[in-house]
Amino acid sequence: MAIKVLIVDDAAFMRMLLKDIVTKAGMEVVGEAGNGEEAVQKYQELKPDIVTMDITMPVMDGIQAIKEIKKIDPAAKVIVCSAMGQQAMVIEAIQAGAKDFIVKPFQANRVIEAIQKVSRG
């Protein structure tokens, strides 16, 4: 069964790029969200296996969204995908519950490896 992925990023271009990478790897994109609040709603609705999460977004940022998703489902698997690759930001994301951190711009194989690794547990 294909890994179900929810893509969260405020940039439509970035969502499109991630969707392309994920679908070409044989995974299924079950939904997309443009901010953290939408991400929390779609997580509850779609129950994806993996969430790719941007950090800097309007309405609710990625760190807050990870915390909210973790309250709903402590076993949620979130991979942060952000240009904010400073060590402090990576640590904050991991402490919030992220399983991995991919720094933009990213390579397709890095995204696929991270999703496959995190989905296995």
PDB file of C-alpha atoms in Angstrom:
ATOM      1  CA  MET A   1       0.000   0.000   0.000  1.00  0.00           C
ATOM      2  CA  ALA A   2       1.297   3.442  -0.927  1.00  0.00           C
ATOM      3  CA  ILE A   3       2.500   5.792   1.791  1.00  0.00           C
ATOM      4  CA  LYS A   4      -0.101   8.562   2.246  1.00  0.00           C
ATOM      5  CA  VAL A   5       1.434  12.045   2.401  1.00  0.00           C
ATOM      6  CA  LEU A   6       0.001  15.422   3.425  1.00  0.00           C
ATOM      7  CA  ILE A   7       2.040  18.324   2.012  1.00  0.00           C
ATOM      8  CA  VAL A   8       2.038  21.574   3.985  1.00  0.00           C
ATOM      9  CA  ASP A   9       3.692  24.681   2.548  1.00  0.00           C
ATOM     10  CA  ASP A  10       2.433  28.216   1.952  1.00  0.00           C
ATOM     11  CA  ALA A  11       4.150  28.332  -1.457  1.00  0.00           C
ATOM     12  CA  ALA A  12       2.033  26.671  -4.149  1.00  0.00           C
ATOM     13  CA  PHE A  13       5.166  26.064  -6.215  1.00  0.00           C
ATOM     14  CA  MET A  14       6.820  24.175  -3.362  1.00  0.00           C
ATOM     15  CA  ARG A  15       3.703  22.019  -2.842  1.00  0.00           C
ATOM     16  CA  MET A  16       3.690  21.240  -6.560  1.00  0.00           C
ATOM     17  CA  LEU A  17       7.394  20.318  -6.475  1.00  0.00           C
ATOM     18  CA  LEU A  18       6.963  18.047  -3.446  1.00  0.00           C
ATOM     19  CA  LYS A  19       3.829  16.478  -4.917  1.00  0.00           C
ATOM     20  CA  ASP A  20       5.754  15.653  -8.085  1.00  0.00           C
ATOM     21  CA  ILE A  21       8.638  14.058  -6.131  1.00  0.00           C
ATOM     22  CA  VAL A  22       6.297  12.059  -3.880  1.00  0.00           C
ATOM     23  CA  THR A  23       3.995  10.754  -6.631  1.00  0.00           C
ATOM     24  CA  LYS A  24       6.902   9.793  -8.906  1.00  0.00           C
ATOM     25  CA  ALA A  25       8.250   7.684  -6.007  1.00  0.00           C
ATOM     26  CA  GLY A  26       4.951   5.769  -5.928  1.00  0.00           C
ATOM     27  CA  MET A  27       3.520   7.444  -2.848  1.00  0.00           C
ATOM     28  CA  GLU A  28       0.086   9.008  -2.632  1.00  0.00           C
ATOM     29  CA  VAL A  29      -0.496  12.700  -1.870  1.00  0.00           C
ATOM     30  CA  VAL A  30      -3.785  12.665   0.057  1.00  0.00           C
ATOM     31  CA  GLY A  31      -3.914  16.416   0.604  1.00  0.00           C
ATOM     32  CA  GLU A  32      -2.216  19.785   0.647  1.00  0.00           C
ATOM     33  CA  ALA A  33      -2.399  22.684   3.080  1.00  0.00           C
ATOM     34  CA  GLY A  34      -1.198  26.274   2.778  1.00  0.00           C
ATOM     35  CA  ASN A  35      -0.816  27.068   6.484  1.00  0.00           C
ATOM     36  CA  GLY A  36      -0.570  25.385   9.886  1.00  0.00           C
ATOM     37  CA  GLU A  37      -4.229  25.727  10.808  1.00  0.00           C
ATOM     38  CA  GLU A  38      -5.315  24.075   7.562  1.00  0.00           C
ATOM     39  CA  ALA A  39      -2.674  21.386   8.178  1.00  0.00           C
ATOM     40  CA  VAL A  40      -4.165  20.472  11.561  1.00  0.00           C
ATOM     41  CA  GLN A  41      -7.693  20.267  10.054  1.00  0.00           C
ATOM     42  CA  LYS A  42      -6.532  18.165   7.106  1.00  0.00           C
ATOM     43  CA  TYR A  43      -4.497  15.876   9.353  1.00  0.00           C
ATOM     44  CA  GLN A  44      -7.655  14.998  11.310  1.00  0.00           C
ATOM     45  CA  GLU A  45      -9.698  14.584   8.148  1.00  0.00           C
ATOM     46  CA  LEU A  46      -7.218  12.652   5.973  1.00  0.00           C
ATOM     47  CA  LYS A  47      -5.106  10.740   8.522  1.00  0.00           C
ATOM     48  CA  PRO A  48      -1.915  10.686   6.394  1.00  0.00           C
ATOM     49  CA  ASP A  49       1.040   8.403   7.159  1.00  0.00           C
ATOM     50  CA  ILE A  50       3.493  11.295   6.754  1.00  0.00           C
ATOM     51  CA  VAL A  51       3.246  15.084   6.847  1.00  0.00           C
ATOM     52  CA  THR A  52       5.832  17.328   5.169  1.00  0.00           C
ATOM     53  CA  MET A  53       5.726  20.647   7.019  1.00  0.00           C
ATOM     54  CA  ASP A  54       7.104  24.076   6.207  1.00  0.00           C
ATOM     55  CA  ILE A  55       8.017  26.315   9.164  1.00  0.00           C
ATOM     56  CA  THR A  56       7.348  29.852   8.010  1.00  0.00           C
ATOM     57  CA  MET A  57       3.666  30.136   7.109  1.00  0.00           C
ATOM     58  CA  PRO A  58       0.798  32.568   7.708  1.00  0.00           C
ATOM     59  CA  VAL A  59      -2.012  31.973  10.264  1.00  0.00           C
ATOM     60  CA  MET A  60      -0.164  29.223  12.191  1.00  0.00           C
ATOM     61  CA  ASP A  61       3.536  28.387  11.702  1.00  0.00           C
ATOM     62  CA  GLY A  62       4.889  24.887  11.223  1.00  0.00           C
ATOM     63  CA  ILE A  63       6.233  24.470  14.765  1.00  0.00           C
ATOM     64  CA  GLN A  64       2.837  25.303  16.294  1.00  0.00           C
ATOM     65  CA  ALA A  65       1.095  23.036  13.764  1.00  0.00           C
ATOM     66  CA  ILE A  66       3.398  20.123  14.702  1.00  0.00           C
ATOM     67  CA  LYS A  67       2.523  20.652  18.385  1.00  0.00           C
ATOM     68  CA  GLU A  68      -1.221  20.709  17.601  1.00  0.00           C
ATOM     69  CA  ILE A  69      -0.998  17.579  15.437  1.00  0.00           C
ATOM     70  CA  LYS A  70       0.991  15.799  18.167  1.00  0.00           C
ATOM     71  CA  LYS A  71      -1.781  16.652  20.681  1.00  0.00           C
ATOM     72  CA  ILE A  72      -4.307  14.957  18.372  1.00  0.00           C
ATOM     73  CA  ASP A  73      -2.057  12.013  17.481  1.00  0.00           C
ATOM     74  CA  PRO A  74       1.141  11.516  19.510  1.00  0.00           C
ATOM     75  CA  ALA A  75       2.274   8.948  16.904  1.00  0.00           C
ATOM     76  CA  ALA A  76       2.043  11.446  13.997  1.00  0.00           C
ATOM     77  CA  LYS A  77       5.048  11.409  11.676  1.00  0.00           C
ATOM     78  CA  VAL A  78       6.068  14.881  10.544  1.00  0.00           C
ATOM     79  CA  ILE A  79       9.063  15.799   8.392  1.00  0.00           C
ATOM     80  CA  VAL A  80       9.968  19.476   8.390  1.00  0.00           C
ATOM     81  CA  CYS A  81      10.864  20.825   4.986  1.00  0.00           C
ATOM     82  CA  SER A  82      12.149  24.369   5.397  1.00  0.00           C
ATOM     83  CA  ALA A  83      14.672  26.936   4.267  1.00  0.00           C
ATOM     84  CA  MET A  84      15.152  27.775   7.973  1.00  0.00           C
ATOM     85  CA  GLY A  85      18.011  25.306   8.458  1.00  0.00           C
ATOM     86  CA  GLN A  86      19.733  26.974  11.398  1.00  0.00           C
ATOM     87  CA  GLN A  87      20.607  24.592  14.208  1.00  0.00           C
ATOM     88  CA  ALA A  88      18.259  26.292  16.709  1.00  0.00           C
ATOM     89  CA  MET A  89      15.323  25.900  14.313  1.00  0.00           C
ATOM     90  CA  VAL A  90      16.133  22.238  13.667  1.00  0.00           C
ATOM     91  CA  ILE A  91      16.276  21.590  17.429  1.00  0.00           C
ATOM     92  CA  GLU A  92      12.978  23.434  18.000  1.00  0.00           C
ATOM     93  CA  ALA A  93      11.286  21.392  15.259  1.00  0.00           C
ATOM     94  CA  ILE A  94      12.599  18.094  16.633  1.00  0.00           C
ATOM     95  CA  GLN A  95      11.533  19.082  20.166  1.00  0.00           C
ATOM     96  CA  ALA A  96       8.057  19.909  18.830  1.00  0.00           C
ATOM     97  CA  GLY A  97       7.872  16.342  17.500  1.00  0.00           C
ATOM     98  CA  ALA A  98       9.291  16.384  13.968  1.00  0.00           C
ATOM     99  CA  LYS A  99      10.972  13.112  12.946  1.00  0.00           C
ATOM    100  CA  ASP A 100      13.337  14.608  10.356  1.00  0.00           C
ATOM    101  CA  PHE A 101      14.373  17.952   8.913  1.00  0.00           C
ATOM    102  CA  ILE A 102      15.032  18.630   5.238  1.00  0.00           C
ATOM    103  CA  VAL A 103      16.622  21.953   4.300  1.00  0.00           C
ATOM    104  CA  LYS A 104      15.448  23.718   1.125  1.00  0.00           C
ATOM    105  CA  PRO A 105      16.520  23.660  -1.601  1.00  0.00           C
ATOM    106  CA  PHE A 106      16.390  19.875  -1.413  1.00  0.00           C
ATOM    107  CA  GLN A 107      17.169  16.945  -3.680  1.00  0.00           C
ATOM    108  CA  ALA A 108      14.340  14.580  -4.646  1.00  0.00           C
ATOM    109  CA  ASN A 109      16.198  11.524  -3.336  1.00  0.00           C
ATOM    110  CA  ARG A 110      16.684  13.188   0.097  1.00  0.00           C
ATOM    111  CA  VAL A 111      12.912  13.764   0.347  1.00  0.00           C
ATOM    112  CA  ILE A 112      12.093  10.184  -0.687  1.00  0.00           C
ATOM    113  CA  GLU A 113      14.680   8.700   1.690  1.00  0.00           C
ATOM    114  CA  ALA A 114      13.346  10.770   4.597  1.00  0.00           C
ATOM    115  CA  ILE A 115       9.721   9.777   3.927  1.00  0.00           C
ATOM    116  CA  GLN A 116      10.585   6.085   3.567  1.00  0.00           C
ATOM    117  CA  LYS A 117      12.774   6.092   6.688  1.00  0.00           C
ATOM    118  CA  VAL A 118      10.244   7.952   8.854  1.00  0.00           C
ATOM    119  CA  SER A 119       7.274   5.872   7.605  1.00  0.00           C
ATOM    120  CA  ARG A 120       9.053   2.672   8.697  1.00  0.00           C
ATOM    121  CA  GLY A 121       9.162   4.083  12.195  1.00  0.00           C
TER     122      GLY A 121
END
